[in-house]
Structures are given as structure tokens and as C-alpha cells.
mmCIF file with all atom_site columns, C-alpha atoms in Angstrom:
data_model
loop_
_atom_site.group_PDB
_atom_site.id
_atom_site.type_symbol
_atom_site.label_atom_id
_atom_site.label_alt_id
_atom_site.label_comp_id
_atom_site.label_asym_id
_atom_site.label_entity_id
_atom_site.label_seq_id
_atom_site.pdbx_PDB_ins_code
_atom_site.Cartn_x
_atom_site.Cartn_y
_atom_site.Cartn_z
_atom_site.occupancy
_atom_site.B_iso_or_equiv
_atom_site.pdbx_formal_charge
_atom_site.auth_seq_id
_atom_site.auth_comp_id
_atom_site.auth_asym_id
_atom_site.auth_atom_id
_atom_site.pdbx_PDB_model_num
ATOM 1   C CA . UNK U 1 1   ? 3.084  111.261 -102.032 1.00 0.00 ? 1   UNK U CA 1
ATOM 2   C CA . UNK U 1 2   ? 5.638  108.856 -103.468 1.00 0.00 ? 2   UNK U CA 1
ATOM 3   C CA . UNK U 1 3   ? 6.699  109.710 -107.010 1.00 0.00 ? 3   UNK U CA 1
ATOM 4   C CA . UNK U 1 4   ? 7.894  106.252 -108.093 1.00 0.00 ? 4   UNK U CA 1
ATOM 5   C CA . UNK U 1 5   ? 6.863  103.258 -106.027 1.00 0.00 ? 5   UNK U CA 1
ATOM 6   C CA . UNK U 1 6   ? 7.724  99.567  -106.257 1.00 0.00 ? 6   UNK U CA 1
ATOM 7   C CA . UNK U 1 7   ? 6.396  96.441  -104.620 1.00 0.00 ? 7   UNK U CA 1
ATOM 8   C CA . UNK U 1 8   ? 7.563  94.321  -102.998 1.00 0.00 ? 8   UNK U CA 1
ATOM 9   C CA . UNK U 1 9   ? 10.556 95.865  -101.258 1.00 0.00 ? 9   UNK U CA 1
ATOM 10  C CA . UNK U 1 10  ? 12.052 92.438  -100.558 1.00 0.00 ? 10  UNK U CA 1
ATOM 11  C CA . UNK U 1 11  ? 11.510 89.222  -102.493 1.00 0.00 ? 11  UNK U CA 1
ATOM 12  C CA . UNK U 1 12  ? 13.019 85.888  -101.461 1.00 0.00 ? 12  UNK U CA 1
ATOM 13  C CA . UNK U 1 13  ? 12.294 82.902  -103.666 1.00 0.00 ? 13  UNK U CA 1
ATOM 14  C CA . UNK U 1 14  ? 13.591 79.560  -104.860 1.00 0.00 ? 14  UNK U CA 1
ATOM 15  C CA . UNK U 1 15  ? 15.418 78.865  -108.089 1.00 0.00 ? 15  UNK U CA 1
ATOM 16  C CA . UNK U 1 16  ? 13.086 78.033  -110.937 1.00 0.00 ? 16  UNK U CA 1
ATOM 17  C CA . UNK U 1 17  ? 10.184 80.098  -109.658 1.00 0.00 ? 17  UNK U CA 1
ATOM 18  C CA . UNK U 1 18  ? 8.447  82.877  -111.584 1.00 0.00 ? 18  UNK U CA 1
ATOM 19  C CA . UNK U 1 19  ? 8.004  86.251  -109.914 1.00 0.00 ? 19  UNK U CA 1
ATOM 20  C CA . UNK U 1 20  ? 6.846  89.780  -110.668 1.00 0.00 ? 20  UNK U CA 1
ATOM 21  C CA . UNK U 1 21  ? 7.793  93.214  -109.404 1.00 0.00 ? 21  UNK U CA 1
ATOM 22  C CA . UNK U 1 22  ? 5.359  96.081  -109.771 1.00 0.00 ? 22  UNK U CA 1
ATOM 23  C CA . UNK U 1 23  ? 6.182  99.712  -110.457 1.00 0.00 ? 23  UNK U CA 1
ATOM 24  C CA . UNK U 1 24  ? 3.988  102.784 -110.527 1.00 0.00 ? 24  UNK U CA 1
ATOM 25  C CA . UNK U 1 25  ? 4.767  106.450 -111.125 1.00 0.00 ? 25  UNK U CA 1
ATOM 26  C CA . UNK U 1 26  ? 2.468  109.397 -110.454 1.00 0.00 ? 26  UNK U CA 1
ATOM 27  C CA . UNK U 1 27  ? 4.636  112.015 -112.162 1.00 0.00 ? 27  UNK U CA 1
ATOM 28  C CA . UNK U 1 28  ? 2.919  111.870 -115.534 1.00 0.00 ? 28  UNK U CA 1
ATOM 29  C CA . UNK U 1 29  ? 6.156  110.796 -117.178 1.00 0.00 ? 29  UNK U CA 1
ATOM 30  C CA . UNK U 1 30  ? 6.298  109.340 -120.680 1.00 0.00 ? 30  UNK U CA 1
ATOM 31  C CA . UNK U 1 31  ? 9.053  106.825 -120.165 1.00 0.00 ? 31  UNK U CA 1
ATOM 32  C CA . UNK U 1 32  ? 9.714  104.132 -117.576 1.00 0.00 ? 32  UNK U CA 1
ATOM 33  C CA . UNK U 1 33  ? 12.768 101.986 -116.992 1.00 0.00 ? 33  UNK U CA 1
ATOM 34  C CA . UNK U 1 34  ? 14.045 98.941  -115.187 1.00 0.00 ? 34  UNK U CA 1
ATOM 35  C CA . UNK U 1 35  ? 17.592 98.811  -113.856 1.00 0.00 ? 35  UNK U CA 1
ATOM 36  C CA . UNK U 1 36  ? 19.531 96.012  -112.203 1.00 0.00 ? 36  UNK U CA 1
ATOM 37  C CA . UNK U 1 37  ? 22.069 96.836  -109.492 1.00 0.00 ? 37  UNK U CA 1
ATOM 38  C CA . UNK U 1 38  ? 24.341 93.920  -108.667 1.00 0.00 ? 38  UNK U CA 1
ATOM 39  C CA . UNK U 1 39  ? 26.384 93.250  -105.539 1.00 0.00 ? 39  UNK U CA 1
ATOM 40  C CA . UNK U 1 40  ? 29.162 95.502  -106.826 1.00 0.00 ? 40  UNK U CA 1
ATOM 41  C CA . UNK U 1 41  ? 26.663 98.364  -107.120 1.00 0.00 ? 41  UNK U CA 1
ATOM 42  C CA . UNK U 1 42  ? 26.842 98.493  -110.918 1.00 0.00 ? 42  UNK U CA 1
ATOM 43  C CA . UNK U 1 43  ? 23.660 100.054 -112.322 1.00 0.00 ? 43  UNK U CA 1
ATOM 44  C CA . UNK U 1 44  ? 22.654 98.592  -115.673 1.00 0.00 ? 44  UNK U CA 1
ATOM 45  C CA . UNK U 1 45  ? 19.679 99.492  -117.812 1.00 0.00 ? 45  UNK U CA 1
ATOM 46  C CA . UNK U 1 46  ? 17.494 96.512  -118.605 1.00 0.00 ? 46  UNK U CA 1
ATOM 47  C CA . UNK U 1 47  ? 14.537 98.091  -120.403 1.00 0.00 ? 47  UNK U CA 1
ATOM 48  C CA . UNK U 1 48  ? 13.158 101.454 -121.310 1.00 0.00 ? 48  UNK U CA 1
ATOM 49  C CA . UNK U 1 49  ? 9.551  101.795 -122.373 1.00 0.00 ? 49  UNK U CA 1
ATOM 50  C CA . UNK U 1 50  ? 7.164  104.485 -123.469 1.00 0.00 ? 50  UNK U CA 1
ATOM 51  C CA . UNK U 1 51  ? 3.787  104.092 -125.046 1.00 0.00 ? 51  UNK U CA 1
ATOM 52  C CA . UNK U 1 52  ? 5.417  103.760 -128.413 1.00 0.00 ? 52  UNK U CA 1
ATOM 53  C CA . UNK U 1 53  ? 8.521  101.712 -128.016 1.00 0.00 ? 53  UNK U CA 1
ATOM 54  C CA . UNK U 1 54  ? 10.193 99.088  -125.887 1.00 0.00 ? 54  UNK U CA 1
ATOM 55  C CA . UNK U 1 55  ? 13.965 99.161  -125.922 1.00 0.00 ? 55  UNK U CA 1
ATOM 56  C CA . UNK U 1 56  ? 15.616 96.074  -124.578 1.00 0.00 ? 56  UNK U CA 1
ATOM 57  C CA . UNK U 1 57  ? 19.209 95.842  -123.480 1.00 0.00 ? 57  UNK U CA 1
ATOM 58  C CA . UNK U 1 58  ? 20.449 92.969  -125.588 1.00 0.00 ? 58  UNK U CA 1
ATOM 59  C CA . UNK U 1 59  ? 22.295 91.438  -122.659 1.00 0.00 ? 59  UNK U CA 1
ATOM 60  C CA . UNK U 1 60  ? 19.069 90.846  -120.721 1.00 0.00 ? 60  UNK U CA 1
ATOM 61  C CA . UNK U 1 61  ? 17.902 87.207  -120.836 1.00 0.00 ? 61  UNK U CA 1
ATOM 62  C CA . UNK U 1 62  ? 14.484 86.666  -122.383 1.00 0.00 ? 62  UNK U CA 1
ATOM 63  C CA . UNK U 1 63  ? 13.344 85.252  -119.035 1.00 0.00 ? 63  UNK U CA 1
ATOM 64  C CA . UNK U 1 64  ? 12.829 88.907  -118.112 1.00 0.00 ? 64  UNK U CA 1
ATOM 65  C CA . UNK U 1 65  ? 9.865  90.675  -119.635 1.00 0.00 ? 65  UNK U CA 1
ATOM 66  C CA . UNK U 1 66  ? 8.379  94.094  -118.924 1.00 0.00 ? 66  UNK U CA 1
ATOM 67  C CA . UNK U 1 67  ? 4.639  94.583  -119.082 1.00 0.00 ? 67  UNK U CA 1
ATOM 68  C CA . UNK U 1 68  ? 2.919  97.948  -119.120 1.00 0.00 ? 68  UNK U CA 1
ATOM 69  C CA . UNK U 1 69  ? -0.852 97.950  -118.495 1.00 0.00 ? 69  UNK U CA 1
ATOM 70  C CA . UNK U 1 70  ? -0.881 101.744 -118.818 1.00 0.00 ? 70  UNK U CA 1
ATOM 71  C CA . UNK U 1 71  ? 1.408  104.754 -118.951 1.00 0.00 ? 71  UNK U CA 1
ATOM 72  C CA . UNK U 1 72  ? 1.837  104.920 -115.161 1.00 0.00 ? 72  UNK U CA 1
ATOM 73  C CA . UNK U 1 73  ? 2.835  101.286 -114.630 1.00 0.00 ? 73  UNK U CA 1
ATOM 74  C CA . UNK U 1 74  ? 5.685  99.088  -115.782 1.00 0.00 ? 74  UNK U CA 1
ATOM 75  C CA . UNK U 1 75  ? 5.891  95.670  -114.182 1.00 0.00 ? 75  UNK U CA 1
ATOM 76  C CA . UNK U 1 76  ? 8.782  93.251  -114.452 1.00 0.00 ? 76  UNK U CA 1
ATOM 77  C CA . UNK U 1 77  ? 8.142  89.537  -114.849 1.00 0.00 ? 77  UNK U CA 1
ATOM 78  C CA . UNK U 1 78  ? 10.935 87.051  -114.343 1.00 0.00 ? 78  UNK U CA 1
ATOM 79  C CA . UNK U 1 79  ? 10.585 83.407  -115.312 1.00 0.00 ? 79  UNK U CA 1
ATOM 80  C CA . UNK U 1 80  ? 12.684 80.472  -114.158 1.00 0.00 ? 80  UNK U CA 1
ATOM 81  C CA . UNK U 1 81  ? 14.680 82.465  -111.625 1.00 0.00 ? 81  UNK U CA 1
ATOM 82  C CA . UNK U 1 82  ? 18.392 81.731  -111.337 1.00 0.00 ? 82  UNK U CA 1
ATOM 83  C CA . UNK U 1 83  ? 20.905 82.410  -108.572 1.00 0.00 ? 83  UNK U CA 1
ATOM 84  C CA . UNK U 1 84  ? 22.540 85.129  -110.696 1.00 0.00 ? 84  UNK U CA 1
ATOM 85  C CA . UNK U 1 85  ? 19.294 87.065  -110.791 1.00 0.00 ? 85  UNK U CA 1
ATOM 86  C CA . UNK U 1 86  ? 19.809 88.049  -107.150 1.00 0.00 ? 86  UNK U CA 1
ATOM 87  C CA . UNK U 1 87  ? 20.214 91.828  -107.146 1.00 0.00 ? 87  UNK U CA 1
ATOM 88  C CA . UNK U 1 88  ? 18.386 95.054  -106.392 1.00 0.00 ? 88  UNK U CA 1
ATOM 89  C CA . UNK U 1 89  ? 15.987 96.035  -109.161 1.00 0.00 ? 89  UNK U CA 1
ATOM 90  C CA . UNK U 1 90  ? 15.115 99.697  -109.570 1.00 0.00 ? 90  UNK U CA 1
ATOM 91  C CA . UNK U 1 91  ? 12.254 101.123 -111.534 1.00 0.00 ? 91  UNK U CA 1
ATOM 92  C CA . UNK U 1 92  ? 12.605 104.709 -112.798 1.00 0.00 ? 92  UNK U CA 1
ATOM 93  C CA . UNK U 1 93  ? 10.671 107.201 -114.877 1.00 0.00 ? 93  UNK U CA 1
ATOM 94  C CA . UNK U 1 94  ? 11.315 110.417 -116.776 1.00 0.00 ? 94  UNK U CA 1
ATOM 95  C CA . UNK U 1 95  ? 9.993  112.773 -119.370 1.00 0.00 ? 95  UNK U CA 1
ATOM 96  C CA . UNK U 1 96  ? 11.776 112.315 -122.682 1.00 0.00 ? 96  UNK U CA 1
ATOM 97  C CA . UNK U 1 97  ? 15.320 113.586 -122.260 1.00 0.00 ? 97  UNK U CA 1
ATOM 98  C CA . UNK U 1 98  ? 14.759 114.607 -118.658 1.00 0.00 ? 98  UNK U CA 1
ATOM 99  C CA . UNK U 1 99  ? 15.833 113.632 -115.165 1.00 0.00 ? 99  UNK U CA 1
ATOM 100 C CA . UNK U 1 100 ? 15.194 110.031 -114.178 1.00 0.00 ? 100 UNK U CA 1
ATOM 101 C CA . UNK U 1 101 ? 13.446 109.473 -110.862 1.00 0.00 ? 101 UNK U CA 1
ATOM 102 C CA . UNK U 1 102 ? 14.145 106.145 -109.211 1.00 0.00 ? 102 UNK U CA 1
ATOM 103 C CA . UNK U 1 103 ? 11.864 103.983 -107.129 1.00 0.00 ? 103 UNK U CA 1
ATOM 104 C CA . UNK U 1 104 ? 12.991 102.615 -103.732 1.00 0.00 ? 104 UNK U CA 1
ATOM 105 C CA . UNK U 1 105 ? 14.229 99.332  -105.206 1.00 0.00 ? 105 UNK U CA 1
ATOM 106 C CA . UNK U 1 106 ? 13.302 95.670  -104.790 1.00 0.00 ? 106 UNK U CA 1
ATOM 107 C CA . UNK U 1 107 ? 15.908 93.396  -103.276 1.00 0.00 ? 107 UNK U CA 1
ATOM 108 C CA . UNK U 1 108 ? 15.539 89.996  -104.943 1.00 0.00 ? 108 UNK U CA 1
ATOM 109 C CA . UNK U 1 109 ? 17.224 86.997  -103.357 1.00 0.00 ? 109 UNK U CA 1
ATOM 110 C CA . UNK U 1 110 ? 17.150 83.680  -105.195 1.00 0.00 ? 110 UNK U CA 1
ATOM 111 C CA . UNK U 1 111 ? 17.973 80.651  -103.048 1.00 0.00 ? 111 UNK U CA 1
ATOM 112 C CA . UNK Y 2 1   ? 30.227 100.919 -127.863 1.00 0.00 ? 1   UNK Y CA 1
ATOM 113 C CA . UNK Y 2 2   ? 28.356 102.667 -125.083 1.00 0.00 ? 2   UNK Y CA 1
ATOM 114 C CA . UNK Y 2 3   ? 30.686 103.160 -122.169 1.00 0.00 ? 3   UNK Y CA 1
ATOM 115 C CA . UNK Y 2 4   ? 31.185 105.514 -119.235 1.00 0.00 ? 4   UNK Y CA 1
ATOM 116 C CA . UNK Y 2 5   ? 34.398 105.250 -117.273 1.00 0.00 ? 5   UNK Y CA 1
ATOM 117 C CA . UNK Y 2 6   ? 34.426 106.630 -113.714 1.00 0.00 ? 6   UNK Y CA 1
ATOM 118 C CA . UNK Y 2 7   ? 37.384 107.243 -111.410 1.00 0.00 ? 7   UNK Y CA 1
ATOM 119 C CA . UNK Y 2 8   ? 38.276 106.746 -108.661 1.00 0.00 ? 8   UNK Y CA 1
ATOM 120 C CA . UNK Y 2 9   ? 36.257 103.781 -107.425 1.00 0.00 ? 9   UNK Y CA 1
ATOM 121 C CA . UNK Y 2 10  ? 36.834 104.810 -103.809 1.00 0.00 ? 10  UNK Y CA 1
ATOM 122 C CA . UNK Y 2 11  ? 37.706 108.200 -102.349 1.00 0.00 ? 11  UNK Y CA 1
ATOM 123 C CA . UNK Y 2 12  ? 38.386 109.086 -98.746  1.00 0.00 ? 12  UNK Y CA 1
ATOM 124 C CA . UNK Y 2 13  ? 38.692 112.719 -97.633  1.00 0.00 ? 13  UNK Y CA 1
ATOM 125 C CA . UNK Y 2 14  ? 38.760 114.658 -94.400  1.00 0.00 ? 14  UNK Y CA 1
ATOM 126 C CA . UNK Y 2 15  ? 35.755 116.743 -93.506  1.00 0.00 ? 15  UNK Y CA 1
ATOM 127 C CA . UNK Y 2 16  ? 36.129 120.183 -95.058  1.00 0.00 ? 16  UNK Y CA 1
ATOM 128 C CA . UNK Y 2 17  ? 38.333 119.016 -97.918  1.00 0.00 ? 17  UNK Y CA 1
ATOM 129 C CA . UNK Y 2 18  ? 37.246 118.937 -101.556 1.00 0.00 ? 18  UNK Y CA 1
ATOM 130 C CA . UNK Y 2 19  ? 36.393 115.805 -103.521 1.00 0.00 ? 19  UNK Y CA 1
ATOM 131 C CA . UNK Y 2 20  ? 36.630 115.362 -107.278 1.00 0.00 ? 20  UNK Y CA 1
ATOM 132 C CA . UNK Y 2 21  ? 35.210 112.472 -109.311 1.00 0.00 ? 21  UNK Y CA 1
ATOM 133 C CA . UNK Y 2 22  ? 35.927 112.159 -113.020 1.00 0.00 ? 22  UNK Y CA 1
ATOM 134 C CA . UNK Y 2 23  ? 34.097 110.435 -115.850 1.00 0.00 ? 23  UNK Y CA 1
ATOM 135 C CA . UNK Y 2 24  ? 34.711 109.915 -119.540 1.00 0.00 ? 24  UNK Y CA 1
ATOM 136 C CA . UNK Y 2 25  ? 32.213 108.894 -122.211 1.00 0.00 ? 25  UNK Y CA 1
ATOM 137 C CA . UNK Y 2 26  ? 32.558 107.514 -125.691 1.00 0.00 ? 26  UNK Y CA 1
ATOM 138 C CA . UNK Y 2 27  ? 29.576 108.802 -127.688 1.00 0.00 ? 27  UNK Y CA 1
ATOM 139 C CA . UNK Y 2 28  ? 30.126 112.272 -129.114 1.00 0.00 ? 28  UNK Y CA 1
ATOM 140 C CA . UNK Y 2 29  ? 26.347 112.571 -129.541 1.00 0.00 ? 29  UNK Y CA 1
ATOM 141 C CA . UNK Y 2 30  ? 25.737 112.386 -125.795 1.00 0.00 ? 30  UNK Y CA 1
ATOM 142 C CA . UNK Y 2 31  ? 24.096 115.592 -124.605 1.00 0.00 ? 31  UNK Y CA 1
ATOM 143 C CA . UNK Y 2 32  ? 22.983 114.988 -121.034 1.00 0.00 ? 32  UNK Y CA 1
ATOM 144 C CA . UNK Y 2 33  ? 25.199 114.145 -118.058 1.00 0.00 ? 33  UNK Y CA 1
ATOM 145 C CA . UNK Y 2 34  ? 23.593 113.643 -114.638 1.00 0.00 ? 34  UNK Y CA 1
ATOM 146 C CA . UNK Y 2 35  ? 25.212 112.784 -111.333 1.00 0.00 ? 35  UNK Y CA 1
ATOM 147 C CA . UNK Y 2 36  ? 23.405 110.613 -108.812 1.00 0.00 ? 36  UNK Y CA 1
ATOM 148 C CA . UNK Y 2 37  ? 24.054 110.078 -105.117 1.00 0.00 ? 37  UNK Y CA 1
ATOM 149 C CA . UNK Y 2 38  ? 23.107 106.771 -103.535 1.00 0.00 ? 38  UNK Y CA 1
ATOM 150 C CA . UNK Y 2 39  ? 23.179 106.393 -99.775  1.00 0.00 ? 39  UNK Y CA 1
ATOM 151 C CA . UNK Y 2 40  ? 23.397 102.920 -98.280  1.00 0.00 ? 40  UNK Y CA 1
ATOM 152 C CA . UNK Y 2 41  ? 20.171 101.006 -98.848  1.00 0.00 ? 41  UNK Y CA 1
ATOM 153 C CA . UNK Y 2 42  ? 18.496 103.896 -100.627 1.00 0.00 ? 42  UNK Y CA 1
ATOM 154 C CA . UNK Y 2 43  ? 17.606 104.802 -104.184 1.00 0.00 ? 43  UNK Y CA 1
ATOM 155 C CA . UNK Y 2 44  ? 19.902 106.820 -106.481 1.00 0.00 ? 44  UNK Y CA 1
ATOM 156 C CA . UNK Y 2 45  ? 18.935 110.502 -106.392 1.00 0.00 ? 45  UNK Y CA 1
ATOM 157 C CA . UNK Y 2 46  ? 19.924 113.210 -108.823 1.00 0.00 ? 46  UNK Y CA 1
ATOM 158 C CA . UNK Y 2 47  ? 22.185 115.844 -107.283 1.00 0.00 ? 47  UNK Y CA 1
ATOM 159 C CA . UNK Y 2 48  ? 23.186 117.831 -110.344 1.00 0.00 ? 48  UNK Y CA 1
ATOM 160 C CA . UNK Y 2 49  ? 23.145 117.507 -114.115 1.00 0.00 ? 49  UNK Y CA 1
ATOM 161 C CA . UNK Y 2 50  ? 24.629 119.309 -117.077 1.00 0.00 ? 50  UNK Y CA 1
ATOM 162 C CA . UNK Y 2 51  ? 23.713 119.517 -120.727 1.00 0.00 ? 51  UNK Y CA 1
ATOM 163 C CA . UNK Y 2 52  ? 26.156 119.707 -123.587 1.00 0.00 ? 52  UNK Y CA 1
ATOM 164 C CA . UNK Y 2 53  ? 25.553 123.382 -124.329 1.00 0.00 ? 53  UNK Y CA 1
ATOM 165 C CA . UNK Y 2 54  ? 27.007 124.350 -120.936 1.00 0.00 ? 54  UNK Y CA 1
ATOM 166 C CA . UNK Y 2 55  ? 30.585 123.998 -119.687 1.00 0.00 ? 55  UNK Y CA 1
ATOM 167 C CA . UNK Y 2 56  ? 29.990 124.343 -115.961 1.00 0.00 ? 56  UNK Y CA 1
ATOM 168 C CA . UNK Y 2 57  ? 27.134 124.311 -113.508 1.00 0.00 ? 57  UNK Y CA 1
ATOM 169 C CA . UNK Y 2 58  ? 27.158 124.990 -109.789 1.00 0.00 ? 58  UNK Y CA 1
ATOM 170 C CA . UNK Y 2 59  ? 24.699 124.363 -106.969 1.00 0.00 ? 59  UNK Y CA 1
ATOM 171 C CA . UNK Y 2 60  ? 25.964 125.446 -103.564 1.00 0.00 ? 60  UNK Y CA 1
ATOM 172 C CA . UNK Y 2 61  ? 28.849 123.100 -102.660 1.00 0.00 ? 61  UNK Y CA 1
ATOM 173 C CA . UNK Y 2 62  ? 28.463 120.957 -105.770 1.00 0.00 ? 62  UNK Y CA 1
ATOM 174 C CA . UNK Y 2 63  ? 29.701 121.772 -109.261 1.00 0.00 ? 63  UNK Y CA 1
ATOM 175 C CA . UNK Y 2 64  ? 29.989 119.855 -112.496 1.00 0.00 ? 64  UNK Y CA 1
ATOM 176 C CA . UNK Y 2 65  ? 32.271 120.668 -115.408 1.00 0.00 ? 65  UNK Y CA 1
ATOM 177 C CA . UNK Y 2 66  ? 32.014 119.315 -118.941 1.00 0.00 ? 66  UNK Y CA 1
ATOM 178 C CA . UNK Y 2 67  ? 34.699 119.173 -121.622 1.00 0.00 ? 67  UNK Y CA 1
ATOM 179 C CA . UNK Y 2 68  ? 32.956 118.047 -124.799 1.00 0.00 ? 68  UNK Y CA 1
ATOM 180 C CA . UNK Y 2 69  ? 36.136 117.977 -126.856 1.00 0.00 ? 69  UNK Y CA 1
ATOM 181 C CA . UNK Y 2 70  ? 37.839 115.605 -124.468 1.00 0.00 ? 70  UNK Y CA 1
ATOM 182 C CA . UNK Y 2 71  ? 34.536 113.801 -123.667 1.00 0.00 ? 71  UNK Y CA 1
ATOM 183 C CA . UNK Y 2 72  ? 34.918 114.038 -119.960 1.00 0.00 ? 72  UNK Y CA 1
ATOM 184 C CA . UNK Y 2 73  ? 33.004 115.571 -117.103 1.00 0.00 ? 73  UNK Y CA 1
ATOM 185 C CA . UNK Y 2 74  ? 33.729 115.927 -113.407 1.00 0.00 ? 74  UNK Y CA 1
ATOM 186 C CA . UNK Y 2 75  ? 31.906 116.359 -110.116 1.00 0.00 ? 75  UNK Y CA 1
ATOM 187 C CA . UNK Y 2 76  ? 33.397 118.705 -107.549 1.00 0.00 ? 76  UNK Y CA 1
ATOM 188 C CA . UNK Y 2 77  ? 32.232 118.770 -103.943 1.00 0.00 ? 77  UNK Y CA 1
ATOM 189 C CA . UNK Y 2 78  ? 33.699 121.486 -101.745 1.00 0.00 ? 78  UNK Y CA 1
ATOM 190 C CA . UNK Y 2 79  ? 33.710 121.720 -97.930  1.00 0.00 ? 79  UNK Y CA 1
ATOM 191 C CA . UNK Y 2 80  ? 32.771 118.068 -97.642  1.00 0.00 ? 80  UNK Y CA 1
ATOM 192 C CA . UNK Y 2 81  ? 30.650 116.933 -94.700  1.00 0.00 ? 81  UNK Y CA 1
ATOM 193 C CA . UNK Y 2 82  ? 30.112 113.440 -93.241  1.00 0.00 ? 82  UNK Y CA 1
ATOM 194 C CA . UNK Y 2 83  ? 26.619 113.369 -94.771  1.00 0.00 ? 83  UNK Y CA 1
ATOM 195 C CA . UNK Y 2 84  ? 28.245 113.570 -98.210  1.00 0.00 ? 84  UNK Y CA 1
ATOM 196 C CA . UNK Y 2 85  ? 29.436 109.996 -97.667  1.00 0.00 ? 85  UNK Y CA 1
ATOM 197 C CA . UNK Y 2 86  ? 27.697 107.830 -100.283 1.00 0.00 ? 86  UNK Y CA 1
ATOM 198 C CA . UNK Y 2 87  ? 28.224 106.204 -103.661 1.00 0.00 ? 87  UNK Y CA 1
ATOM 199 C CA . UNK Y 2 88  ? 28.198 108.699 -106.534 1.00 0.00 ? 88  UNK Y CA 1
ATOM 200 C CA . UNK Y 2 89  ? 27.360 107.706 -110.086 1.00 0.00 ? 89  UNK Y CA 1
ATOM 201 C CA . UNK Y 2 90  ? 27.952 109.652 -113.250 1.00 0.00 ? 90  UNK Y CA 1
ATOM 202 C CA . UNK Y 2 91  ? 25.916 108.892 -116.346 1.00 0.00 ? 91  UNK Y CA 1
ATOM 203 C CA . UNK Y 2 92  ? 25.687 109.892 -119.972 1.00 0.00 ? 92  UNK Y CA 1
ATOM 204 C CA . UNK Y 2 93  ? 22.664 109.705 -122.244 1.00 0.00 ? 93  UNK Y CA 1
ATOM 205 C CA . UNK Y 2 94  ? 23.448 107.798 -125.404 1.00 0.00 ? 94  UNK Y CA 1
ATOM 206 C CA . UNK Y 2 95  ? 21.500 107.826 -128.632 1.00 0.00 ? 95  UNK Y CA 1
ATOM 207 C CA . UNK Y 2 96  ? 20.099 111.345 -128.459 1.00 0.00 ? 96  UNK Y CA 1
ATOM 208 C CA . UNK Y 2 97  ? 17.424 112.840 -126.215 1.00 0.00 ? 97  UNK Y CA 1
ATOM 209 C CA . UNK Y 2 98  ? 15.395 109.625 -126.210 1.00 0.00 ? 98  UNK Y CA 1
ATOM 210 C CA . UNK Y 2 99  ? 18.350 107.412 -125.500 1.00 0.00 ? 99  UNK Y CA 1
ATOM 211 C CA . UNK Y 2 100 ? 19.144 105.540 -122.322 1.00 0.00 ? 100 UNK Y CA 1
ATOM 212 C CA . UNK Y 2 101 ? 21.436 106.557 -119.500 1.00 0.00 ? 101 UNK Y CA 1
ATOM 213 C CA . UNK Y 2 102 ? 24.640 104.595 -119.263 1.00 0.00 ? 102 UNK Y CA 1
ATOM 214 C CA . UNK Y 2 103 ? 26.085 104.743 -115.745 1.00 0.00 ? 103 UNK Y CA 1
ATOM 215 C CA . UNK Y 2 104 ? 29.653 104.720 -114.545 1.00 0.00 ? 104 UNK Y CA 1
ATOM 216 C CA . UNK Y 2 105 ? 30.597 102.072 -112.001 1.00 0.00 ? 105 UNK Y CA 1
ATOM 217 C CA . UNK Y 2 106 ? 30.315 104.427 -109.076 1.00 0.00 ? 106 UNK Y CA 1
ATOM 218 C CA . UNK Y 2 107 ? 32.637 106.098 -106.581 1.00 0.00 ? 107 UNK Y CA 1
ATOM 219 C CA . UNK Y 2 108 ? 32.341 105.344 -102.892 1.00 0.00 ? 108 UNK Y CA 1
ATOM 220 C CA . UNK Y 2 109 ? 33.066 108.602 -101.103 1.00 0.00 ? 109 UNK Y CA 1
ATOM 221 C CA . UNK Y 2 110 ? 33.914 108.515 -97.407  1.00 0.00 ? 110 UNK Y CA 1
ATOM 222 C CA . UNK Y 2 111 ? 34.171 111.790 -95.519  1.00 0.00 ? 111 UNK Y CA 1
ATOM 223 C CA . UNK Y 2 112 ? 35.957 111.394 -92.203  1.00 0.00 ? 112 UNK Y CA 1
ATOM 224 C CA . UNK Y 2 113 ? 35.012 113.752 -89.396  1.00 0.00 ? 113 UNK Y CA 1
#
């Protein structure tokens, strides 16, 4: 009965590769998010998306792109992976203005 | 710009003592202030939140206070227990009700038995 789920939980890959992380929520929420948590535990918003608007944090490289096939899914595609992309990526969802529910996270390691 | 300052970065208390974590924000339009707890290797989970029309909110051993004039808000945990040990994040919603959460840098709380 998971509210927000992500796959995979762990992702180990080589520099230069392209990878995707999937996220699904079954809460009926309008908005989904991607966050990056670095080794110092800082949580930074990367994207927020509802069926009307994608808001991109301007500091996010354009190698990162969110794709939403429907309201319950927001996947994250990363092209040309770099060492600095290693982090834990969290998906989250909320109703507009409401509590954000986080997924379990995906630990990405770029070698 | 959008910024949330959180202090202290680490906090160590004895079991049964109180713990206080403080945050300041820069956007006077912010109206929603949640606190998240993140245990090691787990996801952040909401423990309490407060909206700008309220000055204080309490839930058992946890309370949050908000001073809109000074743009700061605090988390208070009383009668701390070892299971309270975690990283705590404050956040503020910027840009109105549809804006994004901006998180503080976190406070690592250690409760010693």
C-alpha cells in the first residue's frame, strides 16, 4: 500500500551513461516533485510538475529531464551521467499547497 | 532570494531533555512551514507543520512556533527519547500556495540514553 514508490532503489552506473528513475504515487495528488539529496544531506528541489506546469530549478543541468506519462507518474531521465550526479534522489507528491509525501529514494552512484 | 537558514547543524541532548531547532526564512509571502524527520537511510517524513495564520501548534511532545514578523519558526521536542535521534529539516513554501518547498540544511539530533 505504498503511497509514493520509486524504482530502482539503488543504481550504479558508469560516467557518460544515460539512466532513468521511475516514480509513482497512488494518493491522487496533483503535483509531483524530484529532489536531490547530496552527501551532506542537503535537500534541493529539482523539479515540480502538475498537469499544467513544469517548474525547473534553474540550477539543474539540462541533462536532467522529468517526464510525466500521466498524473500518477513522474520519471527522471539523466543523460551523460557525471561523478557529481551521485546522490540520493527523492520523488515526492502533494495536493496543491499541502503536505509533501516522499518516496523511499534512489541512491545513484556514478563510477 | 529563496533561503531558509537552520540552526544548529548538530544537537546532542540527554534523554529526557528538551531540544530546540530554529529556522529563519526570507520570503514574507511564505505561508506554510513543515518540519520533516529523516532517519538514517530512510525518506523524510512530516512530523508537524504550521501555517501562517497560526502562532503555535502542538502534537504530543512536539511543538512548532512561528513568528511572522521576525520570519522565524522553531521546533521544540520535549522529553526526548533515543528514537528521536535523526536529521530534522525545516522548510518554507515560497511563491504562494503553489510554490516549492525550500529546505533548511538539516539538524542532526542525537539523544543519548
